[in-house]
Coordinates of C-alpha atoms and ligand atoms in Angstrom, one line a residue:
M593 CA 0.0 0.0 0.0
V594 CA 1.1 3.5 -0.7
P595 CA 1.2 5.7 2.4
V596 CA -1.3 8.6 2.2
H597 CA 0.9 10.9 4.2
V598 CA 4.7 10.8 4.1
S599 CA 6.6 13.1 6.5
I600 CA 10.3 13.8 6.4
I601 CA 12.9 15.1 8.9
M602 CA 15.5 16.4 6.4
D603 CA 18.8 16.1 8.2
G604 CA 22.4 16.1 7.1
N605 CA 22.8 19.2 4.8
G606 CA 25.6 20.6 6.9
R607 CA 27.6 17.4 7.1
W608 CA 27.2 16.8 3.4
A609 CA 28.7 20.2 2.7
Q610 CA 31.5 19.7 5.2
Q611 CA 32.5 16.5 3.6
R612 CA 33.1 18.6 0.4
H613 CA 34.9 21.4 2.3
M614 CA 32.1 23.7 1.4
P615 CA 30.0 26.1 3.5
R616 CA 26.8 24.7 5.1
S617 CA 24.7 26.9 2.8
F618 CA 25.9 24.7 -0.1
G619 CA 24.4 21.7 1.6
H620 CA 21.0 23.5 2.1
K621 CA 21.0 24.5 -1.6
E622 CA 21.6 21.0 -2.7
G623 CA 19.0 19.9 -0.1
A624 CA 16.4 22.0 -2.0
E625 CA 17.0 19.7 -5.0
S626 CA 16.1 16.7 -2.9
V627 CA 12.9 18.5 -1.9
R628 CA 12.0 18.8 -5.6
A629 CA 12.9 15.1 -6.2
C630 CA 10.7 13.9 -3.3
I631 CA 7.8 16.0 -4.4
E632 CA 8.0 14.5 -7.9
A633 CA 8.4 11.0 -6.5
S634 CA 5.4 11.5 -4.2
V635 CA 3.2 12.6 -7.1
E636 CA 4.4 9.7 -9.2
A637 CA 3.6 7.2 -6.4
G638 CA 0.2 8.6 -5.5
V639 CA 1.1 9.9 -2.1
K640 CA -1.5 12.5 -1.1
Y641 CA 0.3 14.5 1.6
L642 CA 4.1 15.2 1.9
S643 CA 5.2 17.2 5.0
L644 CA 8.8 18.4 5.4
Y645 CA 10.5 19.6 8.6
T646 CA 12.2 22.5 7.1
F647 CA 13.0 24.8 10.0
S648 CA 12.4 24.0 13.7
E649 CA 11.7 26.5 16.5
E650 CA 15.1 25.4 17.8
N651 CA 16.8 26.3 14.4
W652 CA 16.2 30.0 15.3
N653 CA 19.3 29.6 17.6
R654 CA 21.7 28.9 14.8
P655 CA 24.1 31.6 13.7
V656 CA 22.3 34.6 12.2
E657 CA 23.9 34.2 8.8
E658 CA 22.7 30.6 8.6
V659 CA 19.2 31.5 9.6
S660 CA 19.0 34.3 7.0
G661 CA 20.5 32.0 4.4
I662 CA 17.8 29.4 5.0
M663 CA 15.1 32.1 4.9
G664 CA 16.5 33.4 1.6
L665 CA 16.7 29.9 0.1
F666 CA 13.1 29.2 1.2
R667 CA 12.0 32.4 -0.6
T668 CA 14.0 31.5 -3.7
V669 CA 12.6 28.0 -3.8
M670 CA 9.1 29.2 -3.4
A671 CA 9.6 31.6 -6.4
K672 CA 11.4 29.1 -8.6
E673 CA 9.0 26.2 -8.0
R674 CA 5.8 28.2 -8.2
K675 CA 4.8 27.2 -11.7
N676 CA 6.1 23.7 -11.4
L677 CA 3.9 23.1 -8.3
K678 CA 0.8 24.4 -10.0
E679 CA 1.4 22.4 -13.2
N680 CA 1.9 19.2 -11.2
G681 CA -1.3 19.7 -9.1
V682 CA 0.7 20.4 -5.8
R683 CA -1.0 22.5 -3.2
F684 CA 1.4 24.4 -1.0
R685 CA 0.8 25.0 2.7
A686 CA 3.1 26.4 5.5
I687 CA 2.6 25.2 9.1
G688 CA 4.3 26.4 12.2
N689 CA 4.8 29.4 14.5
L690 CA 4.7 31.7 11.5
S691 CA 4.3 34.9 13.6
R692 CA 8.1 34.8 14.0
L693 CA 8.6 35.2 10.2
S694 CA 9.3 38.5 8.5
K695 CA 6.5 40.2 6.4
P696 CA 8.1 39.5 3.0
I697 CA 8.3 35.8 3.7
L698 CA 4.7 35.8 5.1
D699 CA 3.5 37.6 1.9
D700 CA 5.3 35.0 -0.3
I701 CA 3.8 32.1 1.7
A702 CA 0.3 33.6 1.4
A703 CA 0.7 34.2 -2.3
L704 CA 1.9 30.7 -3.0
E705 CA -0.9 29.2 -0.8
A706 CA -3.5 31.2 -2.7
Y707 CA -1.9 30.4 -6.2
T708 CA -2.0 26.6 -5.5
A709 CA -5.2 26.5 -3.4
D710 CA -7.2 24.5 -6.0
C711 CA -4.4 21.9 -6.7
D712 CA -5.5 18.4 -5.5
K713 CA -2.9 15.8 -6.5
L714 CA -0.6 16.3 -3.6
T715 CA -0.6 18.6 -0.6
L716 CA 2.9 19.8 0.3
M717 CA 3.2 21.0 3.9
V718 CA 6.3 22.9 4.8
L719 CA 6.8 22.9 8.6
F720 CA 8.5 26.1 9.3
S721 CA 9.4 27.6 12.7
Y722 CA 7.6 24.4 13.9
S723 CA 8.0 22.3 17.0
G724 CA 5.7 19.5 18.3
K725 CA 5.6 21.0 21.8
W726 CA 4.8 24.4 20.4
D727 CA 1.9 22.9 18.4
I728 CA 0.4 21.2 21.5
M729 CA 0.8 24.3 23.6
Q730 CA -0.8 26.6 21.0
A731 CA -3.7 24.1 20.7
V732 CA -4.2 24.2 24.5
N733 CA -4.1 28.0 24.5
R734 CA -6.6 28.3 21.7
Y735 CA -8.9 25.9 23.4
R736 CA -8.6 28.0 26.6
R737 CA -9.5 31.1 24.7
D738 CA -12.5 29.4 23.1
I739 CA -13.7 28.5 26.6
A740 CA -13.3 32.1 27.7
D741 CA -15.2 33.3 24.6
G742 CA -18.0 30.8 25.2
K743 CA -17.1 28.9 22.0
A744 CA -16.2 25.7 23.8
D745 CA -18.0 24.0 26.7
A746 CA -16.2 24.7 30.0
D747 CA -18.2 21.9 31.8
S748 CA -17.3 18.8 29.7
D749 CA -13.9 17.3 29.0
I750 CA -12.5 17.6 25.5
D751 CA -11.9 14.3 23.6
I752 CA -9.1 13.4 21.2
T753 CA -11.0 14.3 18.1
G754 CA -12.1 17.6 19.6
F755 CA -8.5 18.5 20.6
E756 CA -7.0 17.6 17.2
K757 CA -9.2 20.4 15.7
Y758 CA -6.9 22.8 17.6
L759 CA -3.6 21.4 16.3
S760 CA -2.0 23.2 13.4
T761 CA -2.4 20.1 11.3
A762 CA -6.2 20.0 11.8
G763 CA -7.9 18.2 8.9
I764 CA -4.7 16.5 7.7
P765 CA -4.4 12.8 8.3
D766 CA -1.6 11.7 10.6
P767 CA 1.7 10.7 8.8
D768 CA 1.7 7.0 7.9
L769 CA 5.4 7.0 7.3
L770 CA 8.0 9.2 9.0
I771 CA 11.4 9.3 7.3
R772 CA 14.5 10.7 8.9
T773 CA 17.7 11.1 6.9
G774 CA 21.2 11.9 8.2
G775 CA 21.7 8.9 10.6
E776 CA 20.2 10.3 13.9
L777 CA 17.7 8.1 15.6
R778 CA 15.4 10.7 17.2
I779 CA 12.2 12.7 16.6
S780 CA 13.6 16.1 17.5
N781 CA 10.4 17.8 18.7
Y782 CA 8.7 17.1 15.4
L783 CA 5.1 16.0 15.0
L784 CA 4.8 14.5 18.5
W785 CA 1.1 14.0 18.7
Q786 CA 0.6 13.2 15.0
C787 CA 3.3 10.5 14.8
A788 CA 1.6 8.3 17.5
Y789 CA 1.2 5.5 15.0
S790 CA 3.5 6.4 12.2
E791 CA 5.9 3.9 10.8
F792 CA 9.5 5.1 11.2
Y793 CA 12.2 4.9 8.5
F794 CA 15.7 5.9 9.5
T795 CA 18.5 6.1 7.0
D796 CA 22.2 7.2 7.1
V797 CA 21.8 8.9 3.7
L798 CA 22.4 12.6 4.1
W799 CA 19.5 14.8 2.9
P800 CA 21.2 16.2 -0.2
D801 CA 21.7 12.6 -1.4
F802 CA 18.1 11.5 -0.7
R803 CA 16.6 11.5 -4.2
K804 CA 13.9 9.5 -5.9
T805 CA 15.6 6.1 -5.6
E806 CA 16.0 6.6 -1.8
F807 CA 12.4 7.9 -1.5
R808 CA 11.1 4.8 -3.3
K809 CA 13.2 2.6 -1.0
A810 CA 11.4 4.1 2.0
L811 CA 8.0 3.5 0.3
D812 CA 9.1 -0.2 -0.3
S813 CA 10.0 -0.6 3.4
F814 CA 6.5 0.8 4.3
E815 CA 4.9 -1.7 2.1
N816 CA 6.3 -4.6 4.2
R817 CA 5.2 -3.2 7.6
Q818 CA 2.3 -4.6 9.5
R819 CA 0.3 -1.9 11.2
R820 CA -1.7 -3.2 14.1
Y821 CA -2.4 0.0 16.1
G822 CA -2.1 -1.9 19.3
E823 CA -4.4 -4.7 18.2
I824 CA -3.6 -8.3 17.5
N825 CA -4.2 -8.4 13.7
Ligands
FPP1675 C1 19.0 20.0 8.2 O1 20.3 19.8 7.9 C2 18.3 21.0 7.2 C3 17.8 22.2 7.5 C4 17.8 22.8 8.8 C5 17.3 23.1 6.4 C6 16.4 22.4 5.4 C7 16.1 23.4 4.3 C8 16.1 23.1 3.0 C9 16.4 21.8 2.4 C10 15.8 24.2 2.0 C11 14.5 24.5 1.3 C12 13.3 23.7 1.6 C13 12.0 23.9 1.2 C14 11.0 23.0 1.6 C15 11.7 25.0 0.3 P1 21.4 20.3 9.0 O2 21.8 21.7 8.7 O3 20.8 20.1 10.4 O4 22.6 19.3 8.8 P2 23.6 18.7 9.8 O5 22.9 17.8 10.8 O6 24.5 17.9 8.9 O7 24.3 19.8 10.4

């Protein structure tokens, strides 16, 4: 079976560049080519949602030059891939603590989301300024505000489905397959709630080397998993 939602922690750009005695920005740039390859491979395979951990809340603590380099690259990729996304039926969405982004980036995001709003082959979600704990906390706080505003019932407990409506991924099915490149075996404050039953695929391949063949290997691995969701069969 093809996973409906594939999510990727893209790691290893810096090391890839280091191995070539190049600046880290070189690795990020090459990593953007892997983004394009995985989008194409997703459309070809019939994946409906592809989410990418592009910039974490923690990444704000990197050196200023690296942060502004990633921001610049993000804007360049959005401008460059605009037509390509539309022609391939890819809907673009950005998810995360976007209030921390500058106005020009927010404008670019809004424009690309509007431009691709009616595309329905694949939804590409770029998780930007995102962290799993932030997501759960913002959901709690929005729920609290709804109670204060009389929009949510203060006297009855909220259930799982009710709470998920407050997460930034509301309406999007949970990832079936979570891929992490770059050799680390951790989830790094990513989609903590949403990955409750995801199948994990860890690979040593560094993100700039993770192209279509590697993506298909991950899909093949998913094909052989037995998902039991805590049940017997
Ligand atoms: C992780 O490698 C990668 C990032 C923090 C940035 C990812 C950004 C892109 C690929 C650019 C554009 C993307 C989109 C979706 C438009 P790392 O720097 O942590 O590598 P290291 O672990 O080797 O240091």
